[in-house]
Coordinates of C-alpha atoms in Angstrom, one line a residue:
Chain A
X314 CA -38.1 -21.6 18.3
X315 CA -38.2 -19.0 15.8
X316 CA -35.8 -16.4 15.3
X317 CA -36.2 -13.3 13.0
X318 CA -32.3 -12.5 12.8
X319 CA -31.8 -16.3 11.8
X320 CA -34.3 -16.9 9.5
X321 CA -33.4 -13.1 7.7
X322 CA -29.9 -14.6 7.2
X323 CA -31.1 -17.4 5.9
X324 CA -33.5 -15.8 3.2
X325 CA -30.7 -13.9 2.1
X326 CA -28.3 -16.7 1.9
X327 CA -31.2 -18.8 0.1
X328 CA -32.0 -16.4 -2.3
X329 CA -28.6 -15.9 -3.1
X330 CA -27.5 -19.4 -4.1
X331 CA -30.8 -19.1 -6.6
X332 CA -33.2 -21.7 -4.4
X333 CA -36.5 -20.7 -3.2
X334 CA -36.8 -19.8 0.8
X335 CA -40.3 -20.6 0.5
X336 CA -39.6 -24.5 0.1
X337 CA -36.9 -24.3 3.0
X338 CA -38.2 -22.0 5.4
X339 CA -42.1 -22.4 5.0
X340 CA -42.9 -23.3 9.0
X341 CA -40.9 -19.8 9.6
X342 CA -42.5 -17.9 6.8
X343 CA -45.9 -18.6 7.8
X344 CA -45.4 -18.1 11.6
X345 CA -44.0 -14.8 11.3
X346 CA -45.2 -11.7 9.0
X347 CA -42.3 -9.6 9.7
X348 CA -40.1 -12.5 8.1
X349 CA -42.7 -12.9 4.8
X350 CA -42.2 -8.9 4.3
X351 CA -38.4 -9.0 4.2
X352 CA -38.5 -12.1 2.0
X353 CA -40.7 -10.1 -0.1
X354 CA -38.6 -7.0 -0.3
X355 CA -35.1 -9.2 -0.9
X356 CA -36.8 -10.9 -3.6
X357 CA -37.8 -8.4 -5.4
X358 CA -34.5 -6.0 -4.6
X359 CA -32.5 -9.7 -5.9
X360 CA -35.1 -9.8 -9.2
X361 CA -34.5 -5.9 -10.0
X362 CA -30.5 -6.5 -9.6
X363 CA -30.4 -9.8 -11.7
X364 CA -32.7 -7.5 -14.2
X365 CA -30.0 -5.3 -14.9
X366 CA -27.7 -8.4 -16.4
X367 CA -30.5 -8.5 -19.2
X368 CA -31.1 -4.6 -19.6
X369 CA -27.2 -3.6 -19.3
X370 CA -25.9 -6.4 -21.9
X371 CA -24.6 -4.8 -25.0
X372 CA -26.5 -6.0 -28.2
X373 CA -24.9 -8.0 -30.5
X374 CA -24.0 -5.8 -33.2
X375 CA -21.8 -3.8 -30.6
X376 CA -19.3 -7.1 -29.8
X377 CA -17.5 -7.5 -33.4
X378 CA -16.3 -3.8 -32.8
X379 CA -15.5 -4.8 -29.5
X380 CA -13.3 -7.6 -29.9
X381 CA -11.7 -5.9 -33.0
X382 CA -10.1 -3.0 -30.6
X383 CA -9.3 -5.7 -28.3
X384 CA -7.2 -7.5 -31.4
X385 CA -5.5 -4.1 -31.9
X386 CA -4.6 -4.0 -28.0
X387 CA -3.2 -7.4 -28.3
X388 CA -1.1 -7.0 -31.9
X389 CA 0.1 -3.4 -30.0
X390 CA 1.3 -5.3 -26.5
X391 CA 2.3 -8.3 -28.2
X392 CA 5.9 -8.8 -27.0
X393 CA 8.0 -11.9 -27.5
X394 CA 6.8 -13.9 -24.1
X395 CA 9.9 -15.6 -22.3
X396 CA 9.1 -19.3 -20.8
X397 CA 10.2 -20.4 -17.5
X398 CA 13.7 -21.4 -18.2
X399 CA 13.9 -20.5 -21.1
X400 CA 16.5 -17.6 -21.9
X401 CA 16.9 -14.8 -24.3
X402 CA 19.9 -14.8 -26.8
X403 CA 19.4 -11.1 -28.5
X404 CA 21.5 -9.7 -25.8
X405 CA 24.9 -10.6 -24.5
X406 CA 25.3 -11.3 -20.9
X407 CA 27.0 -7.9 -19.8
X408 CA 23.8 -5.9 -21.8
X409 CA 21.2 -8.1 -19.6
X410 CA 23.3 -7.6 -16.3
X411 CA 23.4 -3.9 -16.7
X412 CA 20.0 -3.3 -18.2
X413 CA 18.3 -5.8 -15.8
X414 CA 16.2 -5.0 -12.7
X415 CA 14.7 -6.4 -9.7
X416 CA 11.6 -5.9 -8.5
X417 CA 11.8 -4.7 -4.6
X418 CA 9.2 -3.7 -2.5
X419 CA 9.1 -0.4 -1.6
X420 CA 9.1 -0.6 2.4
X421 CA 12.6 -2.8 2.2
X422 CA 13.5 -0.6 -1.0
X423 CA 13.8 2.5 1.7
X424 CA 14.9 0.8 4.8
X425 CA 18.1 -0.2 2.4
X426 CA 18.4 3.3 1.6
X427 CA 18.2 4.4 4.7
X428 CA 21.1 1.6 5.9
X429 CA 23.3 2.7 3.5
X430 CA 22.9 6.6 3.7
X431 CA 23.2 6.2 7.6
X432 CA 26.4 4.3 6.9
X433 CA 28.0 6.8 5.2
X434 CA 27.1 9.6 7.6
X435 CA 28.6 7.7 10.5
X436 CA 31.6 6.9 8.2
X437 CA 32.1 10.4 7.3
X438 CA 31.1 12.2 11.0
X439 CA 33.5 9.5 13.1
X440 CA 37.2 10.1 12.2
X441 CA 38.8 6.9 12.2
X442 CA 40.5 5.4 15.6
X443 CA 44.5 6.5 15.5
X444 CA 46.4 3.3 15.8
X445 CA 49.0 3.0 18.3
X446 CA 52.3 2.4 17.4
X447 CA 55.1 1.8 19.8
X448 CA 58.7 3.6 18.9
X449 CA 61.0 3.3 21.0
X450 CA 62.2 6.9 22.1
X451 CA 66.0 8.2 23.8
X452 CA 65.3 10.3 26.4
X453 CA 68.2 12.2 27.9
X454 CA 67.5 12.4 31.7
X455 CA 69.1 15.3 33.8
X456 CA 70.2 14.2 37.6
X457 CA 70.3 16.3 39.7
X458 CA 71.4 16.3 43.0
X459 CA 70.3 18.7 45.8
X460 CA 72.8 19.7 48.0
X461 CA 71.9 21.9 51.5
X462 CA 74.4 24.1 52.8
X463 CA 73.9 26.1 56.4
X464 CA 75.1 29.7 56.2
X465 CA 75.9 31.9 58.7
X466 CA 75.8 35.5 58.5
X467 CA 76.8 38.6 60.8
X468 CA 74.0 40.6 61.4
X469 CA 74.2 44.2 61.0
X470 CA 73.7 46.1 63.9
X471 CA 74.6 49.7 65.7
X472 CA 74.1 48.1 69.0
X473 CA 75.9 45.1 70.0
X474 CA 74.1 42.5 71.3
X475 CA 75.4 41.1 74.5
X476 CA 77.0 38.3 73.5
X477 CA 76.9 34.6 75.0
X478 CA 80.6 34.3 75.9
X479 CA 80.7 33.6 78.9
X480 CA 80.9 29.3 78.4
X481 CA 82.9 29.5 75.0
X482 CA 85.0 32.9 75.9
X483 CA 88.3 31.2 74.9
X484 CA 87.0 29.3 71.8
X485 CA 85.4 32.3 70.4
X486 CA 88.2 34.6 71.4
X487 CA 90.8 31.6 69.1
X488 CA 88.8 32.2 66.2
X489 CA 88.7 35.4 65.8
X490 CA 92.3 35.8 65.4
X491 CA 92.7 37.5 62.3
X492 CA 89.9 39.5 62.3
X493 CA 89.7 42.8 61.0
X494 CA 86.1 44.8 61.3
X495 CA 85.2 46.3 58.4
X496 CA 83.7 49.3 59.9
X497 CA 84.6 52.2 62.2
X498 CA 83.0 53.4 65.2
X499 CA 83.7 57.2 65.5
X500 CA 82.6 59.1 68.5
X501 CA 82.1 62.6 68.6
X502 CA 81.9 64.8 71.8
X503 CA 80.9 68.1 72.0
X504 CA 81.9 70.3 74.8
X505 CA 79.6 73.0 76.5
X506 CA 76.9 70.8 75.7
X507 CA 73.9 70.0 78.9
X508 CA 74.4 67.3 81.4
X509 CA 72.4 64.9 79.1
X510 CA 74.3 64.7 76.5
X511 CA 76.7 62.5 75.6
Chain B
X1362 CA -12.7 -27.6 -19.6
X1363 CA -13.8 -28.8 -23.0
X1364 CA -11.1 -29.9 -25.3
X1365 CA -11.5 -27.3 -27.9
X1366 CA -10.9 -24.7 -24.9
X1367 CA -7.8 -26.5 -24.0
X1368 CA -6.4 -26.8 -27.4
X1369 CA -7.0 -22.9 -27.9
X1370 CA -5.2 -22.5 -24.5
X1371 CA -2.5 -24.1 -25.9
X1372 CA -2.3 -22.5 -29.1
X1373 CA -2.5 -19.1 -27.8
X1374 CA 0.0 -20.5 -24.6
X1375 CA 1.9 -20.7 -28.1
X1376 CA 1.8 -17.2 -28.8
X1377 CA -1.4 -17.5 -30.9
X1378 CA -3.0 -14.4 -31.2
X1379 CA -6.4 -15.5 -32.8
X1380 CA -6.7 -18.1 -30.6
X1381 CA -6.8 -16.3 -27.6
X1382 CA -9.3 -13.9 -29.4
X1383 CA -11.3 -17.1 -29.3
X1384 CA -11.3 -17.8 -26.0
X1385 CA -11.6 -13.8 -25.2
X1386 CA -15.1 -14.3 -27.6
X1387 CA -16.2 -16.7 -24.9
X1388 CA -15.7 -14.8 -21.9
X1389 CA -15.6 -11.2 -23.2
X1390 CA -20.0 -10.8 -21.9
X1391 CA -19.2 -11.9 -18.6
X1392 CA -16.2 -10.2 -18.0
X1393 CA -17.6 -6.9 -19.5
X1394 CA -20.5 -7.2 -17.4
X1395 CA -18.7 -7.6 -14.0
X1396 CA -16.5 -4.7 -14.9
X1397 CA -19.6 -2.5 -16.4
X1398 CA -21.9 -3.4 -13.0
X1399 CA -18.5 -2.6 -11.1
X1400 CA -17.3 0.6 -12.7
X1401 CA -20.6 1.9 -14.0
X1402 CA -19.4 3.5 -17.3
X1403 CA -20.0 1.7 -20.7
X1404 CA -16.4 3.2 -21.9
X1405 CA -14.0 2.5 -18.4
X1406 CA -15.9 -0.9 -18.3
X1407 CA -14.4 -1.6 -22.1
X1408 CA -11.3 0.0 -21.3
X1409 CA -11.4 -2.5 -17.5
X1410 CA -12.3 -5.6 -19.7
X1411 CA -9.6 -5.3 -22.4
X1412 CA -7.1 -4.5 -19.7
X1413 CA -7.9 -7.9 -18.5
X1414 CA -7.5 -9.7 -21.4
X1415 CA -4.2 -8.3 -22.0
X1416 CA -3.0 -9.1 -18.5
X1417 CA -4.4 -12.5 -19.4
X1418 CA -2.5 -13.2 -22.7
X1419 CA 1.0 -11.8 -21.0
X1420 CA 0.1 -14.3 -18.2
X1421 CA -1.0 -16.8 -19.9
X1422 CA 2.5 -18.6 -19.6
X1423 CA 2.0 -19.4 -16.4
X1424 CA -1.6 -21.2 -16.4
X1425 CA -1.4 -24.6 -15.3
X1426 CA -4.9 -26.1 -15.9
X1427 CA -5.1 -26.4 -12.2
X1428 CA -8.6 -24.8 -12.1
X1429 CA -10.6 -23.8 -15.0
X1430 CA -9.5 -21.1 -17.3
X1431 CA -12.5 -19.0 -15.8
X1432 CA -12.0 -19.3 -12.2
X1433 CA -8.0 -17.8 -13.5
X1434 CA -9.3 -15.3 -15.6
X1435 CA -11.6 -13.9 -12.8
X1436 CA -8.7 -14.2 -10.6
X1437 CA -7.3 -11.4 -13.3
X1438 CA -10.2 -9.6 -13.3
X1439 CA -11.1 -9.1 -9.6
X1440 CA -7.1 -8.3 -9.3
X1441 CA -7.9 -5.5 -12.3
X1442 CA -10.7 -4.0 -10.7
X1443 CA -8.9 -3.4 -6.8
X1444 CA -6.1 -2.1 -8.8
X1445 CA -8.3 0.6 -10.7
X1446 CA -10.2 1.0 -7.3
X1447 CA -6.6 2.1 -5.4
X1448 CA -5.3 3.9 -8.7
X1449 CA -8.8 5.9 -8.5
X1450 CA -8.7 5.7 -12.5
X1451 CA -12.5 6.0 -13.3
X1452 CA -14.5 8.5 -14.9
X1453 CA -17.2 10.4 -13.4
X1454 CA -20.2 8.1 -13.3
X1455 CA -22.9 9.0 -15.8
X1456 CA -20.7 10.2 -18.1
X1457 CA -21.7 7.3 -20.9
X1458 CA -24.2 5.0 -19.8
X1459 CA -25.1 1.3 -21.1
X1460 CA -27.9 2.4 -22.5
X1461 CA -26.8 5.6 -24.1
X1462 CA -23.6 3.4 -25.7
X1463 CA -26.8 0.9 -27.0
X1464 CA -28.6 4.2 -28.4
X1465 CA -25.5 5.1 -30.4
X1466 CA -24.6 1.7 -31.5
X1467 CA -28.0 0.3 -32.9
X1468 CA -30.6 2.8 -33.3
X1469 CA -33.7 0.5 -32.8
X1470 CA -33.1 -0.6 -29.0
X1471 CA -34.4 2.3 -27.4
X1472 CA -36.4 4.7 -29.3
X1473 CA -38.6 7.1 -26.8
X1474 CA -41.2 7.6 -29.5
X1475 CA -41.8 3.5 -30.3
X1476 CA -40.5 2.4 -26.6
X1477 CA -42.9 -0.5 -25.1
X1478 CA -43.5 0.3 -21.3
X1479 CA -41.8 -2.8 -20.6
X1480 CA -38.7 -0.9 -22.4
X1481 CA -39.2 2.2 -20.3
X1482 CA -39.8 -0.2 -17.2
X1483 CA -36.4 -1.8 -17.9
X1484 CA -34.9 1.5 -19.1
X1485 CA -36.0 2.9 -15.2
X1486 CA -35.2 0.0 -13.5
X1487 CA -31.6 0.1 -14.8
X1488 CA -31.2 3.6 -13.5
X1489 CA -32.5 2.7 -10.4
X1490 CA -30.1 0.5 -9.8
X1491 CA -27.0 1.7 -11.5
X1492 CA -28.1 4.3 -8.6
X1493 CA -28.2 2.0 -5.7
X1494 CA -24.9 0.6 -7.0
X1495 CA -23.2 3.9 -6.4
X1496 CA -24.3 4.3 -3.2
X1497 CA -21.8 1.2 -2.5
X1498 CA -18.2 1.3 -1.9
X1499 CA -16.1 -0.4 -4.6
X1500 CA -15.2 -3.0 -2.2
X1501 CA -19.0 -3.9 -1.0
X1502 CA -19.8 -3.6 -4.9
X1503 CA -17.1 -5.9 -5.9
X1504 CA -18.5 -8.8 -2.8
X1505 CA -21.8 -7.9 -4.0
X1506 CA -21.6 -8.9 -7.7
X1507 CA -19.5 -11.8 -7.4
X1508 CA -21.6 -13.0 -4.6
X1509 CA -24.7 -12.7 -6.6
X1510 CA -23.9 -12.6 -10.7
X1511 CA -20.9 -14.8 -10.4
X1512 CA -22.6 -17.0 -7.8
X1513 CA -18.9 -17.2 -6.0
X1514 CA -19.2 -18.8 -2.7
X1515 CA -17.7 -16.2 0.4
X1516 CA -15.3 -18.3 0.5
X1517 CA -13.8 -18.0 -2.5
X1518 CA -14.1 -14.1 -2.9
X1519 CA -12.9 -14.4 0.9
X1520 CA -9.4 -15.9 -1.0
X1521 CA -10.0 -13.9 -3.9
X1522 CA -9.9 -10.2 -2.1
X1523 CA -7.5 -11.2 0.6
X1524 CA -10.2 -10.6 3.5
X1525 CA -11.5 -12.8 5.7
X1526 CA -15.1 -14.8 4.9
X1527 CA -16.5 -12.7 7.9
X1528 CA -16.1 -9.4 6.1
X1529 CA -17.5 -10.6 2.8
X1530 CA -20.6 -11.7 4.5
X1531 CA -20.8 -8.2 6.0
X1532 CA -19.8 -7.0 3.1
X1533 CA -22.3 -8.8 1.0
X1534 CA -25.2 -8.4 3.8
X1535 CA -24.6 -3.9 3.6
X1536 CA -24.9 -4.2 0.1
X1537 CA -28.2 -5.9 -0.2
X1538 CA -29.4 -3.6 2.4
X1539 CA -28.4 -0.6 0.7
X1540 CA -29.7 -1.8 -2.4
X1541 CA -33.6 -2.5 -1.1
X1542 CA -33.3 0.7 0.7
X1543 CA -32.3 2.7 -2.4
X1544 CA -35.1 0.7 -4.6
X1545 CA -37.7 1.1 -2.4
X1546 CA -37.2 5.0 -2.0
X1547 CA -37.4 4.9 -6.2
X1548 CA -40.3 2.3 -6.2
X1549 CA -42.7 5.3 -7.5
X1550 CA -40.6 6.1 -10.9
X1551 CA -41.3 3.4 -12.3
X1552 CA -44.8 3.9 -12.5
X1553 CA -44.7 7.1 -14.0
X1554 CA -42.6 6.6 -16.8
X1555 CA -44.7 4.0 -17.9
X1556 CA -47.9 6.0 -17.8
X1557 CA -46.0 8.6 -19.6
X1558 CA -44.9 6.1 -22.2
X1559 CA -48.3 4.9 -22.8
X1560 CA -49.6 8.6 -22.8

């Protein structure tokens, strides 16, 4: 069964490696015209770009020139070339450690820069844990002792309360031997005065 | 690898200048080429294919005959090129063409006056072409003429250009495409410069 995509793929792939489609693909070729057309135009785009190999080569007399500035390249780079293994004397061993260098890709280049920078912003933002040290400290402790004491006091008053007597008349009367009230009681009368007063 | 090859890879393996110019003789057309057809410009594509042979003599230490000195050396080169591709280091295109560089350098390869139409033909065809070739991008370019002037298999440019075969095929396929599409819309100037060098 013929197929156009195929058998385009196939010109192309033909015509590339430098055989001729025409001695491969003949049955499809002459079945189908649309096929012969695009072998035609690949063959002759192909021709017209393998053309250019003849038409763009430099003529001879442009080559010595050539290979003379390539000689002066060479002689200018030329540098001594180090073997595998094989070390170089000229410098002492504390010249090459400090003047040597490793190559480092740049992604793990900056993540390393970025570790270490980060490091030293968390070292210098986080004060550093106190550490506990146990002394042992004298204390002087004040007891104290709470004492409660009932106190009694006279109440002040002009009018004398009626007093509860009657049970403890003889024990109150016993301690109040010796008794002296500080204050007086003076009555004043006045005569002529109305049936009221006093 | 012949043996005279491998005796001047070991001479020049042994820091021996001219005989790595030898072996540069041998391969300097076909390196030129790849990097004139890739960069366009008679000048960058000296300045591309010298830069390769230096990388090659400073590497040269470490080539162990494993495949032949060519299939290492166009390692080098297609290395060179992506490099130059991602630096952007080119010249403007047009700027000094092959056939302007073959003008300057010897007089009697294209002369307008005593030009055969077969020299204007190729002289037009070139254009037309170095044309199309621009319309690629460097990376389709690169697939295209190792593909086709190098006759690498996808495969190997696959291993070459760290890609997979896949995109070299597509790769390889867009350029072709681009290429017929770009000749066919200049199919008439070839005509007319040759009727106006026979006039």
């Amino acid at each position: 069964m013929h197929n156009c995509k195929t058998t385009r793929e196939r010109l192309t792939e033909l015509l590339l490696d430098g055989a001729d489609p025409r001695m491969v693909l003949a049955p499809e070729l002459r079945a189908c015209a649309e096929c012969r057309e695009e072998f035609d135009a690949l063959n002759e785009t192909l021709r017209a770009a393998t053309r250019l190999i003849e038409t763009a080569t430099p003529p001879e007399s442009y080559w010595p020139g050539y290979h003379e500035r390539l000689k002066q390249r060479l002689h200018a780079a030329q540098q001594p070339r180090v073997e595998p293994g094989q070390y170089v004397h000229s410098r002492s061993w504390l010249t090459r450690f400090f003047v040597s260098s490793i190559r480092v890709p740049v992604p793990v280049g900056l993540a390393i820069i970025m570790i270490v920078g980060l490091a030293f912003a968390l070292s210098i933002r986080v004060p550093a844990e106190p550490s506990i040290v146990h002394v042992p400290v004298e204390v002087p402790v004040i007891q104290e002792r709470t004492v409660e004491r009932i106190v009694y006091r006279e109440k002040r008053s002009r009018k004398a309360r009626p007093r509860q007597v009657s049970t403890r008349h003889d024990s109150t009367l016993a301690s109040l031997e010796g008794f002296k009230p500080a204050e007086e009681v003076k009555l004043t009368v006045i005569k002529g005065g109305s049936g009221n007063e006093k | 690898m012949t043996d005279n090859e491998a005796d001047l890879i070991r001479r020049a393996q042994a820091d021996d200048a001219n005989a790595f110019c030898s072996l540069a003789e041998r391969y300097a057309r076909r390196i030129y080429l790849l990097a004139f057809h890739y960069c366009r410009n008679a000048q960058d594509a000296e300045d591309l294919s010298q830069e390769v042979w230096l990388k090659a003599y400073q590497a040269l230490a470490g080539f162990r005959s494993d495949s032949s000195f060519y299939t290492w050396l166009r390692r080098i080169t297609i290395n060179a090129f992506l490099n130059h591709q991602r630096a952007g280091t080119f010249r403007q295109q047009g700027q000094t063409t092959v056939v302007e560089l073959v003008d300057a350098d010897s007089e009697a390869v294209f002369d307008s006056r005593a030009a055969s139409p077969e020299t204007v033909y190729n002289k037009v065809l070139f254009e037309s072409v170095m044309n199309a070739l621009e319309e690629l991008t460097p990376s389709q370019r690169l697939m295209f003429l190792l593909r086709h002037y190098d006759g690498m298999s996808y495969d190997e440019i696959a291993a070459a250009m760290n890609c997979s075969t896949g995109t070299v095929k597509k790769g390889v396929s867009r350029a072709i495409s681009k290429l017929r599409a770009k000749l066919d819309t200049d199919n008439d100037e070839p005509e007319r410069l040759t009727r106006l060098a026979e006039c």
